[in-house]
């Protein structure tokens, strides 16, 4: 029987992404856990007016953040350079240094895109909530800062908290080391990061993996994302130079 | 000694490395510590040999020590500064949900963060310079707001000798009433809370040849003798 | 055939196994299914050989099929009914947080649950008999409220021939407007929603020799021809 | 240097549990993942007026639920039999059958204890929130049922939800297969259940384990509970007859 989750081409796996789609991009920032091939395919596909949701975003190309030295970094900047982004929601869109200026900062400065900055823990919890049927939660992170502006405040046990709402998306592009044919994913080290949360939070989740193995070939105690959350799986070519 | 020197200084200010060395003294053995980018990340280099710290990184990492030199290491074992720690046999990996359960839940003992401004009542600003108009929050708000012990490691003033310890922060806030200790290139100052929101700055140590009056001159809010 | 027989019945009611067999027909190949305790758990025995289901259990288990016979098996691989599934090489394990992310997040395709009462607008009561005063909710409320397709597999009446399909549930509710299909020992009834809260019961199949009038007689709310 | 997390005796590891303490007991219900030796120690220690928090509770002794056939089950009923419980918070306190009557139902019927029944997904999320700095969240589970009585209702995106609050405790008694000397825990199969959530949610977490190994001897990709959450570790005697 045909396994409908397996795709042979990165471009085929994302071709229903349309103008105006919202797209989560996994990993932490840096090359580990980043779905680099899916990102390049999305750039090549070329949909516009995208909302991009990711954590650290667009700083690797200017600072080398989280990339080995022997390879030119790829990051979310490619979508800004191509004029595909209406809005980015992230926790870390610019490095401490101001030179060279990143693609995101450039796009923001010229008014070509909106940048919404969310504390990292709040961002991942908003994403988790979208995947797990929780429409909103309270956190003290951001209380008394611009993050709390126009948000509902509430006191529990004498401490002040703000209401934060679930953040879903149309597509999640994620990255793992291995997938089995059902989409159970195994991650390595810190490459988990935002991938497991994002896998649960979109209508369609697409996983870029180094290897696809048979059911049962991943140690069940090491599965980081159960296959119920994964709609499409694409394997990288052997010897792909990107980490 | 610092690169900075100002004509009215009674003696040289300490270096970034010295700040890190002094901050590192406040990390007890076996504690769980998250180090921010910049000066804080240098603390790891100045631990006494009998002190063992479990560093936590927002990336989903606990227990690391040494970092690979630039250009080496495994991108799948990364800290929040984008460095690649050495894979020693005590590391724990987890995803960002768990990483921030740990941080937001108050399970990190101490965080050492950089600062742009700290106010007399312990408010911290460290994520955006207003003139730039855009900044990065990352894990700083979760860490500052929820960690029981927040140490700020920073220079006492800007390179133009403008005080960074102020009566009220004018830069966008990271968290209010969160700072417990400020370690600078001229002083170590405790933020002593009388209530959840009212605090006093108590001078605990000075750099050699610096007196409280000298430090007060480059501090925009009152500091008190211990 | 059932143990139950009532004098006005036009023909025997089906057995618990028959109910399970009929409910099992509604489980499509490769779907993710959570089976409740009792009749629902029997569905697994009646799948056509070309249908492969990924059963999920609240205990933190996905992908199991066969159960060990009573007295055998590993207590560390348990389903929510307290059975020990066979450890086949496709099982996934996770904790209760993840298990209910999956359930509450609507990632389970179908749940088959038992019922004490189902109302004409799809309300379900299945966790407490009021006369006992204490009951067990377990995962039933999360499953019934959040699973896109809820199938109730139960006898059409109590052992005293009191209808369990009613205009309004009198037993404590499990979830409102949640039921999509009712499979009983005499009928298969679809709950067709006109809006989120208004529904009509549509008769889709009957047991041999049962007509809609016969079924209506032991049903306390109106059922309609398809 | 002395490792202050390691205890030699189950009784020593819990001896600061006092009258009136709130205590989470891990596992799902059944023998897998249940801290049976810690429970027996708590019964022997004898504190009264306890609040017990667990999932399926007290049904194994009457039904054999989740236990192998060759051994007499132990469950939360031991605390009720000993008159130690003021209140139990759980999702599944009675089996479907009414005979024989369980210790919990007996205690409830005679008015000796309060039983608060919470949907399982809500219960585990309330516990998770207590450990992760989230004072409250919204869920649709229980809307329109007695679970929603006296709770705040709120509509998000056209759907009705209720507010549920974090549930912390004084102590968590949990169970894992292995611990290293730092308290990193490895679980097996479905023995995870409520253990990882409860590990985070109490002032003091005590882990009962089959084996204690050196740091680095647990595969870091298989650690289910990071050691930051674990305060005390006690190893079972080799050959313990309880699963």
Short mmCIF file of C-alpha atoms in Angstrom, two decimals, chain B residues 29-30 32 54 62 89-93 97-98 101-102 104-105 107, chain D residues 1 128 131-134 182 184 200 215-216 220-221 223 226 228-229:
data_model
loop_
_atom_site.label_atom_id
_atom_site.label_comp_id
_atom_site.label_asym_id
_atom_site.label_seq_id
_atom_site.Cartn_x
_atom_site.Cartn_y
_atom_site.Cartn_z
CA UNK B 29 28.52 24.28 44.25
CA UNK B 30 25.99 22.04 42.47
CA UNK B 32 21.64 25.09 38.39
CA UNK B 54 25.06 22.51 36.16
CA UNK B 62 21.57 20.88 31.13
CA UNK B 89 28.57 12.21 29.82
CA UNK B 90 26.12 14.04 32.04
CA UNK B 91 24.27 16.20 29.53
CA UNK B 92 20.49 16.16 29.47
CA UNK B 93 18.56 17.20 26.36
CA UNK B 97 8.54 23.36 26.19
CA UNK B 98 10.45 21.57 28.94
CA UNK B 101 8.81 24.76 32.20
CA UNK B 102 12.11 24.63 34.04
CA UNK B 104 9.25 29.71 34.20
CA UNK B 105 8.62 27.19 36.97
CA UNK B 107 13.66 25.50 38.88
CA UNK D 1 31.59 14.47 48.55
CA UNK D 128 2.07 20.39 34.98
CA UNK D 131 5.52 22.91 38.07
CA UNK D 132 5.94 25.29 35.18
CA UNK D 133 4.90 28.69 36.48
CA UNK D 134 1.45 28.76 34.88
CA UNK D 182 21.99 13.63 39.88
CA UNK D 184 17.97 12.20 35.96
CA UNK D 200 7.95 19.16 38.77
CA UNK D 215 26.17 10.20 35.73
CA UNK D 216 26.30 9.59 32.00
CA UNK D 220 20.64 11.42 27.48
CA UNK D 221 18.06 11.04 24.70
CA UNK D 223 15.88 10.95 30.16
CA UNK D 226 15.75 15.95 34.31
CA UNK D 228 16.67 19.37 38.59
CA UNK D 229 13.22 18.21 39.64
#
